[in-house]
Each structure stands twice: as C-alpha cells, then as structure tokens.
Coordinates of N, CA and C in Angstrom, one line a residue:
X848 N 23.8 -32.7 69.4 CA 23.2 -31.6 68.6 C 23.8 -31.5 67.2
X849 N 25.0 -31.9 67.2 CA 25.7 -31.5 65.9 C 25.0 -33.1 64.6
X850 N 24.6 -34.0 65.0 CA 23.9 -35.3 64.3 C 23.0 -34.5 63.8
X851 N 21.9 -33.7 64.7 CA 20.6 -33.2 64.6 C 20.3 -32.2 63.9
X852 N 21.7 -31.8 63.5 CA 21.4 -30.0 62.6 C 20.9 -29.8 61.6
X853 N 21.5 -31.0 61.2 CA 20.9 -30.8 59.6 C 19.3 -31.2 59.4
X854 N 18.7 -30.9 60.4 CA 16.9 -31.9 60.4 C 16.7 -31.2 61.5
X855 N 17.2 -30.1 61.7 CA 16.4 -29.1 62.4 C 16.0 -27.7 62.1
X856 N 15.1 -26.8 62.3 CA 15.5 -25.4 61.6 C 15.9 -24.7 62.6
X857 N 16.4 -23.6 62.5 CA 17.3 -22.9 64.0 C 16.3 -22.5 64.7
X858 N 15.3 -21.7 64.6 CA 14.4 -22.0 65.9 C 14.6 -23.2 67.0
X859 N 14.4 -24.1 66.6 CA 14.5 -25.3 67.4 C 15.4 -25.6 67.9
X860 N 16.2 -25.2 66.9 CA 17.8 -25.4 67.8 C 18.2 -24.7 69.2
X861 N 17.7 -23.4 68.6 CA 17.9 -22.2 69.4 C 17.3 -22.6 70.8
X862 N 15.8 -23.1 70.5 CA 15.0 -23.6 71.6 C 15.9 -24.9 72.2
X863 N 16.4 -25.7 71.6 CA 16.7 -26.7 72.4 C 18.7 -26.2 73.5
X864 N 18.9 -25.7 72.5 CA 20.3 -24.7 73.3 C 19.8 -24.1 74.2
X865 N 18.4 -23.6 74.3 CA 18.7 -23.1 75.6 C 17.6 -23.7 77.0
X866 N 17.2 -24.5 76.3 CA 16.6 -25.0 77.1 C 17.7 -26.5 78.0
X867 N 18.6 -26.7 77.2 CA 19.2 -28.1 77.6 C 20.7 -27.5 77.9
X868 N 21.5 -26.5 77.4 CA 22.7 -26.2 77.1 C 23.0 -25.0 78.4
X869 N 22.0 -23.7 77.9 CA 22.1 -22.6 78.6 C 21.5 -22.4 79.8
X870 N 20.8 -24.0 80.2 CA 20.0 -23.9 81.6 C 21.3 -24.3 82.5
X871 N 22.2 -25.1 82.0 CA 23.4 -25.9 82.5 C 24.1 -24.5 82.9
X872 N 24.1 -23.8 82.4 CA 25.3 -22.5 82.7 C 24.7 -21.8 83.8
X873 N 23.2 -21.5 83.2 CA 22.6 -20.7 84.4 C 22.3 -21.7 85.6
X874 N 22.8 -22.2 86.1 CA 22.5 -23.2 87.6 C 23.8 -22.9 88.0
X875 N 23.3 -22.0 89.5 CA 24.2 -22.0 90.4 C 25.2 -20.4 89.6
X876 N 24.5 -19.5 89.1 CA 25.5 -18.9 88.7 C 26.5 -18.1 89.3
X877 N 26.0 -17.8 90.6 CA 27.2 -16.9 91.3 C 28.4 -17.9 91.8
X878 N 27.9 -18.9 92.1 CA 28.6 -20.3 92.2 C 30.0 -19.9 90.9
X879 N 29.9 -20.4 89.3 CA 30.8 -20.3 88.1 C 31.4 -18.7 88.8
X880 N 30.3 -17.9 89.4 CA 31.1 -16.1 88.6 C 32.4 -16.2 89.3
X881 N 32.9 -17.1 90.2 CA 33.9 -16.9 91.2 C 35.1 -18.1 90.7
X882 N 34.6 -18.5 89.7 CA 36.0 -19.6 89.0 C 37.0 -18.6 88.7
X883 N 38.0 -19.5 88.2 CA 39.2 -18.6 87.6 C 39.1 -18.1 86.2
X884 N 39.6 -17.5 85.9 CA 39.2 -16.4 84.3 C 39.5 -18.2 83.7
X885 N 40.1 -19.4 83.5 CA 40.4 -20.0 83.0 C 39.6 -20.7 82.7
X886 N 38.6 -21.1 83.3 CA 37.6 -22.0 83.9 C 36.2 -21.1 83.3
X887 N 35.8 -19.9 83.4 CA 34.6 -18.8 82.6 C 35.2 -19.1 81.5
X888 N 37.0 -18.7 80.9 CA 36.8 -18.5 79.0 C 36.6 -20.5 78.8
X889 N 36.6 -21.6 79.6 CA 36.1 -22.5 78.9 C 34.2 -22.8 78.6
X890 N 33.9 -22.2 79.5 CA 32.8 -22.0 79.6 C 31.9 -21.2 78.3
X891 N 32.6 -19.8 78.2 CA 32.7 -18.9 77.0 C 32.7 -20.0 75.7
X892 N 33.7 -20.6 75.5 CA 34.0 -21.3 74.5 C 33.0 -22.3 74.2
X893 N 32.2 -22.9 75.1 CA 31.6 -24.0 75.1 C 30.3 -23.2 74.3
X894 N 29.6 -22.0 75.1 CA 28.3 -21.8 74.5 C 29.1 -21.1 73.2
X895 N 29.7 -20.4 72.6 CA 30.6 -20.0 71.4 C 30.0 -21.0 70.4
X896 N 30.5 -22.3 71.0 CA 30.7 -23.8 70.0 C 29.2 -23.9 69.7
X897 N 28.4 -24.2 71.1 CA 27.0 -24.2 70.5 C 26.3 -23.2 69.6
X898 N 26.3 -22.0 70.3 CA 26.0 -21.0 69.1 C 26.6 -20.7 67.6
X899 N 27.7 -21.8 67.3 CA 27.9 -21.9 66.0 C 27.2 -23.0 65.1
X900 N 26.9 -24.4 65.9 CA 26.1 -24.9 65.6 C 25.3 -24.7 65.5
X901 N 24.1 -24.3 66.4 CA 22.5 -23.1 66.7 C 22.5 -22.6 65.0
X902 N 23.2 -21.6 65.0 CA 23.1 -20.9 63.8 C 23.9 -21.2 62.3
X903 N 24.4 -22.4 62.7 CA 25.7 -23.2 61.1 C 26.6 -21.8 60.6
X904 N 26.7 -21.0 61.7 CA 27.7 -20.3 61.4 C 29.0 -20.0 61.8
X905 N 30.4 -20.6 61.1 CA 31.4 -20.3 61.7 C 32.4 -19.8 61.5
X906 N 31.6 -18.2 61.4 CA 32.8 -17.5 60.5 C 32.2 -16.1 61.5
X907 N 31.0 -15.9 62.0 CA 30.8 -14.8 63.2 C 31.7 -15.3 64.4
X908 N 32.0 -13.6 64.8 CA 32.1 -14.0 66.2 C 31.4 -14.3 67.3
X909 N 32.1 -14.3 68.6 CA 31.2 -14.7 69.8 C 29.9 -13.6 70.0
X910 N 30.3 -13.1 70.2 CA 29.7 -11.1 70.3 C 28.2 -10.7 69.1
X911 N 28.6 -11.4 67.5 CA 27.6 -11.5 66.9 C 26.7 -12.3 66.8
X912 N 27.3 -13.8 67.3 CA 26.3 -14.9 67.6 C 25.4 -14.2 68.9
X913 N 26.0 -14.1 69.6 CA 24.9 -13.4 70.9 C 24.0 -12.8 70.6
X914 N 24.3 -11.7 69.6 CA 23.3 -10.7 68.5 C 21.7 -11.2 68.6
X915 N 22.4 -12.1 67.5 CA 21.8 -13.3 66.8 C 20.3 -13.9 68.0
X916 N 21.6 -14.3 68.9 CA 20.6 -15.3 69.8 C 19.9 -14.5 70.6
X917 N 19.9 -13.3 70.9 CA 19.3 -11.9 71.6 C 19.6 -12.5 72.8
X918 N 20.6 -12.9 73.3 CA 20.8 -13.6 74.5 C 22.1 -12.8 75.2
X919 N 22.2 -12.4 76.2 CA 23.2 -11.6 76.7 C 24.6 -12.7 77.1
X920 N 25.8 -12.4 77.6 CA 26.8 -12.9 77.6 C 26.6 -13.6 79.2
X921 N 27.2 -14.9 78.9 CA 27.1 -15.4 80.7 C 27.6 -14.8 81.5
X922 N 28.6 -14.2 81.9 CA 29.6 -13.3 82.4 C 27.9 -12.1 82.8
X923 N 27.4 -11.1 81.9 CA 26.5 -10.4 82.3 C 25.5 -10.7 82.8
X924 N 24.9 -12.3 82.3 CA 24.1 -12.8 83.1 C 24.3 -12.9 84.7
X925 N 25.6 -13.8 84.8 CA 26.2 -13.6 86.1 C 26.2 -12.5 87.2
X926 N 26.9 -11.4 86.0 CA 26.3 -10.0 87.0 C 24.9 -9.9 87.9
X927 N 23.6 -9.9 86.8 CA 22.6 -9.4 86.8 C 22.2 -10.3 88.1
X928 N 22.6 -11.8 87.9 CA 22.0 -12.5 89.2 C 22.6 -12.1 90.6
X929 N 23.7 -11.6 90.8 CA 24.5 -10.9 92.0 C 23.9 -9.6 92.1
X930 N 23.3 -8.8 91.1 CA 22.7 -8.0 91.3 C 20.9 -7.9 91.8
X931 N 20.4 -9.1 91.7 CA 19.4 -9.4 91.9 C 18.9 -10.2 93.2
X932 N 20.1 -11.0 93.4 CA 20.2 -11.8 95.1 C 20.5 -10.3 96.0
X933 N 21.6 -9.1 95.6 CA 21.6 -8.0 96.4 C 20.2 -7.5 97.1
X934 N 19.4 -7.3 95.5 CA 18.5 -6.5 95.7 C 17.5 -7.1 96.8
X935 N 17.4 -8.6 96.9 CA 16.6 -9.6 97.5 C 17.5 -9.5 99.2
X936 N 18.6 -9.3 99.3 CA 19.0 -9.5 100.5 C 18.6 -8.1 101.2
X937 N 18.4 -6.6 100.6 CA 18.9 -5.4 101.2 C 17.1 -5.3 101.2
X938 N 16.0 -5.6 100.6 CA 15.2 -5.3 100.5 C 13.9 -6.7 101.4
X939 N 15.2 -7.8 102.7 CA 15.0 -8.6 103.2 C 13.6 -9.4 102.3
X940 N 14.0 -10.2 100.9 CA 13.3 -10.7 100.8 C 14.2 -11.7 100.8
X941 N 15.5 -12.2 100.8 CA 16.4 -13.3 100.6 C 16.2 -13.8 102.3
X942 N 17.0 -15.4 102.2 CA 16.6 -16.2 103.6 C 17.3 -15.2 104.5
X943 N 16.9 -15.6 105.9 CA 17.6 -15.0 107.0 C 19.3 -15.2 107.3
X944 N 19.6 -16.1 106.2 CA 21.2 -16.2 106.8 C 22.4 -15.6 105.7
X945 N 21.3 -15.1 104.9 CA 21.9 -14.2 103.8 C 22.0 -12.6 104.1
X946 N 21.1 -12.4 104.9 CA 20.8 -10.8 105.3 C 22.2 -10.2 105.7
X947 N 23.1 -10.4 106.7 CA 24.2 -9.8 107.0 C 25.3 -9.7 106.1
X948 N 24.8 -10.5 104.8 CA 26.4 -10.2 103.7 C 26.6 -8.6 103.4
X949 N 25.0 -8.2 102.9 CA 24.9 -7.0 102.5 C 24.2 -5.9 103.1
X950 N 24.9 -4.7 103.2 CA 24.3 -3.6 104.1 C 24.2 -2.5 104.0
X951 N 22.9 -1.3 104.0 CA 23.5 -0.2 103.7 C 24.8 0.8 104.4
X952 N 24.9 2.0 103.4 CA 26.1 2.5 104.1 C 25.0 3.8 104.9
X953 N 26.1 3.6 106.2 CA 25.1 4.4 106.7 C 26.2 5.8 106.3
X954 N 25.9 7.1 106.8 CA 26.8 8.1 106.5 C 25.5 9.2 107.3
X955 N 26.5 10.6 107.2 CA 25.6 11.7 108.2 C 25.2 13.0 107.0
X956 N 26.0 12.2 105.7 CA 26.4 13.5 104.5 C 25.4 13.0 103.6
X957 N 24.7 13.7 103.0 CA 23.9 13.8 101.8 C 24.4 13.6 100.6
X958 N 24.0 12.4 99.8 CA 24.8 12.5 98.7 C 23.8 12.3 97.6
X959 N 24.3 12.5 96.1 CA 23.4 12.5 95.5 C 22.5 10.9 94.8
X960 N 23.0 10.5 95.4 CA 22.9 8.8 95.3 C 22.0 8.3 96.5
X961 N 21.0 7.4 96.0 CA 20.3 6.5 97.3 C 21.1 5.0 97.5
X962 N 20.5 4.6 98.3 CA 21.1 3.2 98.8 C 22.2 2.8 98.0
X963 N 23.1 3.2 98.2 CA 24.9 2.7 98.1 C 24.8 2.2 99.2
X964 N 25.6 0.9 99.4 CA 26.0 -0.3 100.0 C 27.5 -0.4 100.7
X965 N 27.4 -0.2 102.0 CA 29.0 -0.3 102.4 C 29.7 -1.2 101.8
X966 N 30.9 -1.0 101.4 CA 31.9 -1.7 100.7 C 33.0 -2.3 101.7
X967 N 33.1 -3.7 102.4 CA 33.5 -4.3 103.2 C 34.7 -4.3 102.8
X968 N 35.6 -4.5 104.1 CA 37.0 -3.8 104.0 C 37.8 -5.8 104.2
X969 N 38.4 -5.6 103.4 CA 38.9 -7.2 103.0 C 40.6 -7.5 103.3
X970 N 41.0 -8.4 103.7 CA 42.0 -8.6 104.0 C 42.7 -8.8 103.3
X971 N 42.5 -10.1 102.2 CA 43.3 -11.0 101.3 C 42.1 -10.6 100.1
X972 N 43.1 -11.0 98.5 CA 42.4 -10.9 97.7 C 41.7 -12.5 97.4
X973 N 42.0 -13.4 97.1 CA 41.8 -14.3 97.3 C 40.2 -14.5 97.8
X974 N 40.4 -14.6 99.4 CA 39.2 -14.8 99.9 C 38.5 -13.4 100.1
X975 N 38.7 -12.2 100.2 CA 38.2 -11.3 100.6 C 37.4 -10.5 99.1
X976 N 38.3 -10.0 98.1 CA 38.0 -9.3 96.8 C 37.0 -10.6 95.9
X977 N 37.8 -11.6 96.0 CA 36.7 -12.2 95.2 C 35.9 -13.0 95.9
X978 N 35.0 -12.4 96.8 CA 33.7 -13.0 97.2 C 32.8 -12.5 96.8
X979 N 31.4 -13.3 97.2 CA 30.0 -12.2 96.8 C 29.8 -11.0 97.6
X980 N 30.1 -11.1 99.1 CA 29.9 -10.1 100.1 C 31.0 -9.0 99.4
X981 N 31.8 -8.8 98.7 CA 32.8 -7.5 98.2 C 32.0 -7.2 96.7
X982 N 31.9 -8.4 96.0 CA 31.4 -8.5 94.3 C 29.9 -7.5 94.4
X983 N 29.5 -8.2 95.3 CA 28.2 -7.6 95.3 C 27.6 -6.3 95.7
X984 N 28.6 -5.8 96.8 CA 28.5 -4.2 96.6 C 29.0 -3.5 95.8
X985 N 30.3 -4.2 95.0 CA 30.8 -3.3 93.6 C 29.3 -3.0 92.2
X986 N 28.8 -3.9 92.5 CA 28.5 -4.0 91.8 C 26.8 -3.3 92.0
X987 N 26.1 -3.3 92.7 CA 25.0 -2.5 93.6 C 25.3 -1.3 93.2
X988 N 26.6 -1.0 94.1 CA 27.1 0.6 93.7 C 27.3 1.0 92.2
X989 N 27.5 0.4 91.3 CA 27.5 0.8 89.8 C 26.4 0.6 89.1
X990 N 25.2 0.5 89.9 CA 24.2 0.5 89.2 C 23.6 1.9 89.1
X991 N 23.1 2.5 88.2 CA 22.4 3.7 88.8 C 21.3 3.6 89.5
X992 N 20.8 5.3 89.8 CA 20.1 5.4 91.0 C 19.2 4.7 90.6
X993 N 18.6 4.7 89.5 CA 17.2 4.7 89.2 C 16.7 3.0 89.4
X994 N 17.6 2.4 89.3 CA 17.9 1.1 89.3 C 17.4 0.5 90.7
X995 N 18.4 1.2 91.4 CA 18.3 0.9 92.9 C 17.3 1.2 94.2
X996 N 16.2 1.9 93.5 CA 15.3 2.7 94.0 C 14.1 2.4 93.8
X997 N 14.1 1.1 92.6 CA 13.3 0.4 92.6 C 11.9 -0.3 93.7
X998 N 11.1 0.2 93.4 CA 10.0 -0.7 94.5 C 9.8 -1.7 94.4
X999 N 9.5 -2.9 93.4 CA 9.4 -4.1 93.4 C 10.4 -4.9 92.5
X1000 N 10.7 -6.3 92.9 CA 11.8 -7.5 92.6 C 11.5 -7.4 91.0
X1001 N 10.1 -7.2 90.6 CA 9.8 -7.6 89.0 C 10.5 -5.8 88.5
X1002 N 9.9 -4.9 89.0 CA 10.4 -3.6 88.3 C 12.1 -3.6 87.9
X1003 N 12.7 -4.3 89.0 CA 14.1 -4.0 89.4 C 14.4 -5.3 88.2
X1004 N 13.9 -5.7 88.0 CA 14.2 -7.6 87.0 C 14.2 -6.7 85.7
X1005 N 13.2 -6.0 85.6 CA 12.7 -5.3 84.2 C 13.9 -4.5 83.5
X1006 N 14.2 -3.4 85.0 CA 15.2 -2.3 84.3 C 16.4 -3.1 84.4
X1007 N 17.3 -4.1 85.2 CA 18.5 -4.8 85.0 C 19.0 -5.1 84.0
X1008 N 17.3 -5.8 83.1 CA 17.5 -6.7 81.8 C 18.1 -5.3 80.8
X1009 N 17.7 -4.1 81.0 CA 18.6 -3.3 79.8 C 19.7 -2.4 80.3
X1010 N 20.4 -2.8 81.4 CA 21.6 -2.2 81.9 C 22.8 -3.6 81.2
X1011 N 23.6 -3.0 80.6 CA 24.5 -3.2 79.5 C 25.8 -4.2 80.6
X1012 N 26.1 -3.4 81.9 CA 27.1 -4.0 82.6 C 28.1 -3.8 82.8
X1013 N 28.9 -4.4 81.4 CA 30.2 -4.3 81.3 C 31.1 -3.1 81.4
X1014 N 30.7 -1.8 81.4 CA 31.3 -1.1 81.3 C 31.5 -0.4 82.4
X1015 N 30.5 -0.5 83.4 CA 30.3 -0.3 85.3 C 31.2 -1.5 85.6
X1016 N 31.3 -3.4 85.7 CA 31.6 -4.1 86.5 C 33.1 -3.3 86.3
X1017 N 33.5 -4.1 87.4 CA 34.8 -4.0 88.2 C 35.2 -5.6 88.7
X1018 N 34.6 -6.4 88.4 CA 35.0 -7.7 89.0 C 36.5 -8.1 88.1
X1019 N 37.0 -9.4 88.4 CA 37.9 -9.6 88.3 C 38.0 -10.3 86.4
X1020 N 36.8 -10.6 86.4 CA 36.8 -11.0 85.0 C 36.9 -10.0 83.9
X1021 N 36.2 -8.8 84.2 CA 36.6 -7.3 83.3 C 37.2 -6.7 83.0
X1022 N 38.6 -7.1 84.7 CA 39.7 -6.3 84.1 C 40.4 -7.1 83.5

C-alpha cells in the first residue's frame, strides 16, 4: 500500500484498508479478543500504521485517525461481536452447542433490570476469567436495559453500533 499512495486518493485507500486490511482483523474476532494485551497492542499498532498511510498522516494519533476513518477501535469491535454472538445464543438463534455457555439468571427478586445473565463462578483466572462463557456475561450485563430487550438481531446490531463500550467493559484489556 505504501508504493500505491501516492496514485491513490484516500477514499480508495480507505476502501482498500478495509476491505483487504480490516477484514484480516475482523476474522475470528472473539478468537484475537482473548490474546495477551501484547499480542492486541501489536495488532493496535498495525491498523495505527495503516491508518497513517490511509490518510498520509503522521503526526495524529491513534484515537484521531479512527475519527477520521469513522471506524470504531478493534478492541470495541471485539466487544460488540461478543456482545452479539450473546445475544444470538440467549435468544437461541446461535448453533445448538453454543446454547449452554450462556444463561439467564434466574432469581425470585424483582429487579429493575431485564435479562441479566448469570455470571459463572470460575476457578482459575487464566482459563476461567478469561473466557467467552465469563467475558460474555460481563459484558451482556453492562449493556443497558434498552439494549438487551431488544426484539430483533438487526434492532439489537443497530443500537450496539452507538454504545461507546469502553467505559462499561471490564475485560482484561481495559483495565
């Protein structure tokens, strides 16, 4: 890409970054969300690099390029798709051997919240904290209600796309 920049205009660039670059990140994302923080900031740094190319700017940061590219951070993307395979498992539209990761909580108390998701009780951090079956109810549970109450996969896709994230997750990459 960097041969190509100068005989491109950033539209196209933009188009070809995410068509060839940002499809590579998005495959398999819940897969990356469980690497080590070491292994995401290389990741970070790679689209960073592109999006300084994308736009011949290298004097913004990571945070303003994103701006730029109206594209949300992979890390939030990440979320949204753990948030979206939930919504597909609890609302049995995910396969049959996905259904038992995630479950409602049942309870006898009224609360002011709908479908909160029992928060599975883990042994080790390792294998237990950082899975999807733990990730995934933290992360269900910090969505608001309105979110979660959702009637259909496209409604629930719609309101996700403007829930911000970072400031509800709790995963291991936030703190």
């Amino acid at each position: 890409m960097l041969r190509l920049s100068s005989m491109l205009s950033t539209d196209t660039k933009l188009l070809i970054y995410k068509c060839f670059i940002r499809a590579n990140f998005n495959y398999c994302p819940l897969v990356w969300h469980f690497c080590s923080k070491r292994n995401t900031d290389k990741i970070d740094k790679m689209q960073y690099r592109a999006l300084r190319l994308v736009f011949n700017d290298f004097t913004s940061s990571y945070e303003e390029l994103l701006q730029k590219s109206k594209l949300p951070a992979l890390h939030l993307s990440r979320v949204r798709s753990m948030a979206i395979e939930t919504y597909k498992i609890l609302n049995g539209i995910s396969p049959v051997y996905l259904q038992d990761l995630v479950s409602f909580k049942n309870s006898q108390y009224s609360f002011r919240y709908d479908n909160l998701v029992q928060v599975p009780q883990v042994a080790t951090t390792k294998y237990g904290k950082h899975s999807f079956r733990y990730e995934a109810t933290r992360v269900w549970n910090s969505l608001p209600n309105e979110f979660r109450v959702a009637d259909t996969l496209d409604e629930f896709a719609r309101l996700l796309w403007t829930w911000g994230g970072q400031s509800m997750c709790q995963c291991q990459m936030c703190r």
